[in-house]
Coordinates of N, CA and C in Angstrom, one line a residue:
X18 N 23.9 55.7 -3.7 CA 24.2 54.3 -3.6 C 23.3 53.6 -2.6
X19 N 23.2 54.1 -1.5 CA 22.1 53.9 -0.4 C 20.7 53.7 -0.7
X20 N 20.2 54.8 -1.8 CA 19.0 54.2 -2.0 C 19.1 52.9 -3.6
X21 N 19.7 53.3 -4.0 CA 19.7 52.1 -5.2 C 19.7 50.5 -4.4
X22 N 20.2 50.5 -3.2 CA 20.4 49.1 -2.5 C 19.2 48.8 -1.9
X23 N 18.7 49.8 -1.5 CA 16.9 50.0 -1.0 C 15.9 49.2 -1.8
X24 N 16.6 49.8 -2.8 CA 14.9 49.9 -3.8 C 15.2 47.8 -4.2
X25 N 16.8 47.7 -4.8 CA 17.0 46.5 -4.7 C 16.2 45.7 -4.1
X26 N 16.7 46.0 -2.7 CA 16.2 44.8 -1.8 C 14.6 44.9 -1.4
X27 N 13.7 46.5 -1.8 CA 12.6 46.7 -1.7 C 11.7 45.6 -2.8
X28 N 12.4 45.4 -3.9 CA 11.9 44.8 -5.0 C 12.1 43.0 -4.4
X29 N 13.1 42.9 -4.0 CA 13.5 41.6 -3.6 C 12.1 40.6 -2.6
X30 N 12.3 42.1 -1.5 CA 11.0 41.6 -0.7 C 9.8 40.8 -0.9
X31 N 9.2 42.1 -2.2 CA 7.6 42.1 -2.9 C 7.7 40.9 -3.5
X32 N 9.0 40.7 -4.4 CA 9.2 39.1 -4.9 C 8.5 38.1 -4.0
X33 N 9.3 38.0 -2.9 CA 9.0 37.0 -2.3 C 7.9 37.1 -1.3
X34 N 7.2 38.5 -1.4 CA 6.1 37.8 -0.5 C 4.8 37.3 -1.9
X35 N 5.3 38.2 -2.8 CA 4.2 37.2 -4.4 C 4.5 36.2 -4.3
X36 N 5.3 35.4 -4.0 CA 6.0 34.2 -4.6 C 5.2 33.3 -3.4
X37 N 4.9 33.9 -1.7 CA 4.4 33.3 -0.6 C 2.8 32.9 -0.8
X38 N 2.4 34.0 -1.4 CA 1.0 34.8 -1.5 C 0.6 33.9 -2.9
X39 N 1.3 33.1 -3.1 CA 0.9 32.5 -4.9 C 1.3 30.9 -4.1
X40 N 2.0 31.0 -3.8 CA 2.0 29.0 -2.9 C 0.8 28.7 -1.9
X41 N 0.4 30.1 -1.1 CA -0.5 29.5 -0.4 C -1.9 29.6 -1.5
X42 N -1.9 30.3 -2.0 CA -3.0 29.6 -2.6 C -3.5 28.9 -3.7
X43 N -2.0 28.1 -3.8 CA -1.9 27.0 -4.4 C -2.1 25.8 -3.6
X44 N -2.4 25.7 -2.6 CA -2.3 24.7 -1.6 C -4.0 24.3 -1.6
X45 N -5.1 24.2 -2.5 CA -5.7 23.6 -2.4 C -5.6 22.0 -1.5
X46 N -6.5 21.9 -1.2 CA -6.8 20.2 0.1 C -6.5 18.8 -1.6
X47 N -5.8 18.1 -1.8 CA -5.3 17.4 -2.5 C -7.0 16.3 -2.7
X48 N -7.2 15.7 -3.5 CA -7.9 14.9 -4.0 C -7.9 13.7 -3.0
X49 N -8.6 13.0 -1.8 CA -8.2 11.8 -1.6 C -7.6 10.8 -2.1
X50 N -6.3 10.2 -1.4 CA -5.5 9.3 -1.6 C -5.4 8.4 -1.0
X51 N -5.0 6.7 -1.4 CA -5.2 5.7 -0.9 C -3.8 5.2 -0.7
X52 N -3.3 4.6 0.4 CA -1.8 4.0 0.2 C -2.1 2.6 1.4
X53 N -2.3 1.9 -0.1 CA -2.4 -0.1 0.3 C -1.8 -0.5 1.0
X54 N -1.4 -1.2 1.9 CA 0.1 -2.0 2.5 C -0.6 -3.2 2.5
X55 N 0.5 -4.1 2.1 CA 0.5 -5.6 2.0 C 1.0 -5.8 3.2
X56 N 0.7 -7.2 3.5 CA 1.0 -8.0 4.5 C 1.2 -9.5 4.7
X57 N 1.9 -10.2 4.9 CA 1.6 -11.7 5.4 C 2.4 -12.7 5.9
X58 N 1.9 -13.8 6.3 CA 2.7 -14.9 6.6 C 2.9 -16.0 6.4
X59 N 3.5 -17.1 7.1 CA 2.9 -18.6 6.4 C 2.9 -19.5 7.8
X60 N 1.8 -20.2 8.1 CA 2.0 -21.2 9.4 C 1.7 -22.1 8.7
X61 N 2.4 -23.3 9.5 CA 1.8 -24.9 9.5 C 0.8 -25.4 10.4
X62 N 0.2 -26.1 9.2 CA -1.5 -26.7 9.9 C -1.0 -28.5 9.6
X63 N -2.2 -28.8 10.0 CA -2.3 -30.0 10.0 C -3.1 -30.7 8.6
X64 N -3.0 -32.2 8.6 CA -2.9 -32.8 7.4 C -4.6 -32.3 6.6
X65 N -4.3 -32.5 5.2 CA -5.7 -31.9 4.4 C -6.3 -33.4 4.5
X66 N -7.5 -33.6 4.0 CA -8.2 -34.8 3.8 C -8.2 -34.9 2.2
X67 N -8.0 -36.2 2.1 CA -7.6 -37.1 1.2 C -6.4 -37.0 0.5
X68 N -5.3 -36.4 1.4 CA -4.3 -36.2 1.1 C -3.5 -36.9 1.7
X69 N -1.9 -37.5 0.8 CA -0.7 -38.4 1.9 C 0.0 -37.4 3.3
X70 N -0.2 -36.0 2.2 CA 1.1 -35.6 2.8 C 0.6 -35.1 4.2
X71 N 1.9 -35.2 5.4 CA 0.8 -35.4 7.0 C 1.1 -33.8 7.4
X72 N 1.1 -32.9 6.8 CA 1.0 -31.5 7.0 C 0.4 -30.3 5.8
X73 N 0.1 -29.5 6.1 CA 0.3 -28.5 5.2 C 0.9 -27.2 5.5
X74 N 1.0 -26.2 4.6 CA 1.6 -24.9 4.7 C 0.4 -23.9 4.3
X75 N 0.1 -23.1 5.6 CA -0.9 -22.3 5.4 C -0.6 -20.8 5.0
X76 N -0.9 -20.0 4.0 CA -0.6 -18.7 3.1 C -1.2 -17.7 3.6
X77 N -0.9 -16.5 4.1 CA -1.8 -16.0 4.9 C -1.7 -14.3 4.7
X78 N -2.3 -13.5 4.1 CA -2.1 -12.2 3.2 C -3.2 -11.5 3.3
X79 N -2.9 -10.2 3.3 CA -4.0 -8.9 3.5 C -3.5 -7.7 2.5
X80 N -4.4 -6.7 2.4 CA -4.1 -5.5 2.2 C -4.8 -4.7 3.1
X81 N -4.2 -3.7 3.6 CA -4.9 -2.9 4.0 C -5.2 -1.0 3.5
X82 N -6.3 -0.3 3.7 CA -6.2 0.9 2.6 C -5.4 1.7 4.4
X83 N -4.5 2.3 4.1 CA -3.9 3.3 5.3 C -4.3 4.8 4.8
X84 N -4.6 5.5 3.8 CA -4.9 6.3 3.5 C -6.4 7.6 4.1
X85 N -6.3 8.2 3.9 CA -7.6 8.9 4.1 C -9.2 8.4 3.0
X86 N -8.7 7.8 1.7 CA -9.7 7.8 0.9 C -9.6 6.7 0.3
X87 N -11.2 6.3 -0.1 CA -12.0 5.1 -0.6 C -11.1 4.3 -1.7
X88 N -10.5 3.3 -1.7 CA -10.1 2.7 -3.1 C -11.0 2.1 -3.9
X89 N -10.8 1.5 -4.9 CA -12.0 1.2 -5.9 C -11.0 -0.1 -6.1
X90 N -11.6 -1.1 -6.9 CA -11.4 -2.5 -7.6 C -9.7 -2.9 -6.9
X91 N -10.0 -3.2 -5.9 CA -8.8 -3.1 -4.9 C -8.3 -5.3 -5.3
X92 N -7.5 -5.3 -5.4 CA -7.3 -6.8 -5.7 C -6.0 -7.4 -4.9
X93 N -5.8 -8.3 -4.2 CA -4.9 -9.0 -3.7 C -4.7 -10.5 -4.1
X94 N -3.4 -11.2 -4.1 CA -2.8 -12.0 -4.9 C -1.5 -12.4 -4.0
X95 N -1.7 -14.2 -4.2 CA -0.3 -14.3 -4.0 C 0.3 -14.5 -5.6
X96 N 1.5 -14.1 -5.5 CA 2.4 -14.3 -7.2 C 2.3 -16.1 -7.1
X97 N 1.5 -16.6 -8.5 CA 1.2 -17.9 -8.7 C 0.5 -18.5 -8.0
X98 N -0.8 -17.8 -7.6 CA -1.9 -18.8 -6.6 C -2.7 -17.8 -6.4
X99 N -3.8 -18.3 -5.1 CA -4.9 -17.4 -5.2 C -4.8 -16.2 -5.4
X100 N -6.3 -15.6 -5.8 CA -6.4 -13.6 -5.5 C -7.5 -13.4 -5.4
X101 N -7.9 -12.3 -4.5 CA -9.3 -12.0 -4.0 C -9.6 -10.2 -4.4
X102 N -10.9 -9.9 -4.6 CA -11.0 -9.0 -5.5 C -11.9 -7.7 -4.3
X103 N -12.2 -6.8 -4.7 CA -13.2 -5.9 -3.8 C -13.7 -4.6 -4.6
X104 N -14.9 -4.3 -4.8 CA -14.9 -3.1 -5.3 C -14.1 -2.1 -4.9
X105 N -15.1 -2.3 -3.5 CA -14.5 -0.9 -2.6 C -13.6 -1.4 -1.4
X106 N -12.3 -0.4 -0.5 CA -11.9 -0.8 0.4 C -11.9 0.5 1.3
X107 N -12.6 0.7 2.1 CA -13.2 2.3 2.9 C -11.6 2.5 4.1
X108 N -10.8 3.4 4.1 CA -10.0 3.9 4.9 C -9.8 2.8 6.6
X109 N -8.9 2.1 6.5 CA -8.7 1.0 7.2 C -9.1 -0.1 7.8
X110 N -9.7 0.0 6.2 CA -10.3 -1.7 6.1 C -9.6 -2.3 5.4
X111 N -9.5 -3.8 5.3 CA -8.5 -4.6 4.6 C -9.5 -5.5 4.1
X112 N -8.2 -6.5 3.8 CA -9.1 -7.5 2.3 C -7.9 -8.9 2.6
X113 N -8.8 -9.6 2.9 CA -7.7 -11.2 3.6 C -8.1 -12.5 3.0
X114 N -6.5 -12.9 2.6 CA -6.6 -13.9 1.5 C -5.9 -15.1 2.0
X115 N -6.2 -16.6 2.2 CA -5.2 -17.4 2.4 C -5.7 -18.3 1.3
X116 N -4.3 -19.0 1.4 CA -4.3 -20.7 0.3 C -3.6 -21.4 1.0
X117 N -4.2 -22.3 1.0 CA -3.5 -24.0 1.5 C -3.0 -24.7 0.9
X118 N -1.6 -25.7 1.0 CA -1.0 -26.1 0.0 C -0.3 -27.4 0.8
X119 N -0.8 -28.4 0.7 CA -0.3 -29.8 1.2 C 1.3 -29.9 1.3
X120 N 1.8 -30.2 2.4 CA 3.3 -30.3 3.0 C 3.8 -31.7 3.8
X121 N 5.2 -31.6 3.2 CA 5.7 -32.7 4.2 C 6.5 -32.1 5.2
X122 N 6.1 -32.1 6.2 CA 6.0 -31.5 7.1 C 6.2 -30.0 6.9
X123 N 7.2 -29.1 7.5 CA 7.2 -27.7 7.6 C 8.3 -26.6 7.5
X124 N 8.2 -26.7 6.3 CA 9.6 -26.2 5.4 C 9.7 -25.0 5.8
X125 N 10.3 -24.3 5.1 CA 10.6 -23.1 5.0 C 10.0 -22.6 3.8
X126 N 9.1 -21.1 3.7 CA 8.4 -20.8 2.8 C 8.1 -19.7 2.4
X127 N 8.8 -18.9 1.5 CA 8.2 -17.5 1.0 C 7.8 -17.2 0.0
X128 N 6.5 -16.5 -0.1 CA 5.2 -16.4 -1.0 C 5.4 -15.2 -1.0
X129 N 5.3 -14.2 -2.2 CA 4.5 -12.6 -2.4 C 2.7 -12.9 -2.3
X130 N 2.9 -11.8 -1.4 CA 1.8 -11.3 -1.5 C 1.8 -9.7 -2.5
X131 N 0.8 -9.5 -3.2 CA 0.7 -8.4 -3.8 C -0.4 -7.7 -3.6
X132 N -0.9 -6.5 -3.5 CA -1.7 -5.6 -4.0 C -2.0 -4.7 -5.1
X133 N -3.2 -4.4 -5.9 CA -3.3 -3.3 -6.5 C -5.1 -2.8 -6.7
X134 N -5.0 -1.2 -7.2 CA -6.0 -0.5 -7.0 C -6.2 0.9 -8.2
X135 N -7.4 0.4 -8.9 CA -7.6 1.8 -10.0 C -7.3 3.0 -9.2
X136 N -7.1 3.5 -7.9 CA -7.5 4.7 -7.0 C -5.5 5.1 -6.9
X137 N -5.6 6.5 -7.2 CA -4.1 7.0 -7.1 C -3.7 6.6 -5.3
X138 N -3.2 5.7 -5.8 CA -1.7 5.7 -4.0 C -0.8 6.1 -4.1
X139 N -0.9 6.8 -3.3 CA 0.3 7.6 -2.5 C 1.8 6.7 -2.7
X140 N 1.9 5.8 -2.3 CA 3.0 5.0 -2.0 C 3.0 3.0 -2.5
X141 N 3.5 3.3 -3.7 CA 3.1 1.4 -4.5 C 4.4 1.1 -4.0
X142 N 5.3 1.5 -3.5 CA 6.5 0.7 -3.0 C 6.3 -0.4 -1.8
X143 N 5.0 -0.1 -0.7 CA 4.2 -1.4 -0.1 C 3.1 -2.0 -0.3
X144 N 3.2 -2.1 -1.6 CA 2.0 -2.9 -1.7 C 2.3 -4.3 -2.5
X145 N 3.6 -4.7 -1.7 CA 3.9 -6.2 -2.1 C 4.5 -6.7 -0.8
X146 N 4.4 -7.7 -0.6 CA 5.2 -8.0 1.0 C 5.6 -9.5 0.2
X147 N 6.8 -10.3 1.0 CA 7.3 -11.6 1.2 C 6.6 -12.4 2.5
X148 N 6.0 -13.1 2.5 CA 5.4 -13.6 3.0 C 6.1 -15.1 3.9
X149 N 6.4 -15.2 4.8 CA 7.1 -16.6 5.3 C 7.0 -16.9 7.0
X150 N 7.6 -18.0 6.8 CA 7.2 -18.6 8.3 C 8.3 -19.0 9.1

């Protein structure tokens, strides 16, 4: 009985150190990955030229790459107004977009800002922000 529980647990062991010995060298270094974060705000400026209204509302949005690796055709947007484009965006560098929009005086104002990128990210759940002032 003694040895049948041996050999058991002898077999049990070898399992698991194949099972160790097969994860580590599955652990290849992952492919560079990019994870975008949006950002932004909104301030009040003063009046546009040739305009009535005696203020505006200024839109103010970035992306930045937080990742270890290069994104490609990286594009930012507010939802229904400007967007600015980039081939490349190199490991925490960003990409900054505003639009101006004539105001009577200085409301209250929230704009999306959006991101996107052909390059696998890590994490698309930040790559939209609400934007306000």
């Amino acid at each position: 009985m003694n040895m049948r529980t041996t050999g058991v647990l002898g077999l049990a062991i070898a399992g698991v150190a194949s099972m160790l010995s097969v994860g580590a060298a599955a652990a290849d270094p992952a492919p560079p990955y990019v994870d975008l974060q949006a950002f932004g705000y909104v301030s009040c400026g003063g009046p546009l030229p040739d305009r009535p209204e005696p203020n505006s509302l200024i839109d103010h949005g970035w992306v930045t790459n937080h990742g270890p690796g290069t994104a490609y055709d990286v594009r930012v947007w507010f939802n229904g107004g400007a967007s600015k484009s980039a081939g490349m965006l190199a490991p925490g560098q960003s990409l900054q977009i505003e639009q101006v929009v004539p105001s009577w005086g200085c409301p209250f104002r929230a704009i999306s800002v959006k991101s996107s990128t052909s390059t696998y990210d890590i994490n698309g759940g930040n790559n939209w922000w609400v934007a306000r002032n």
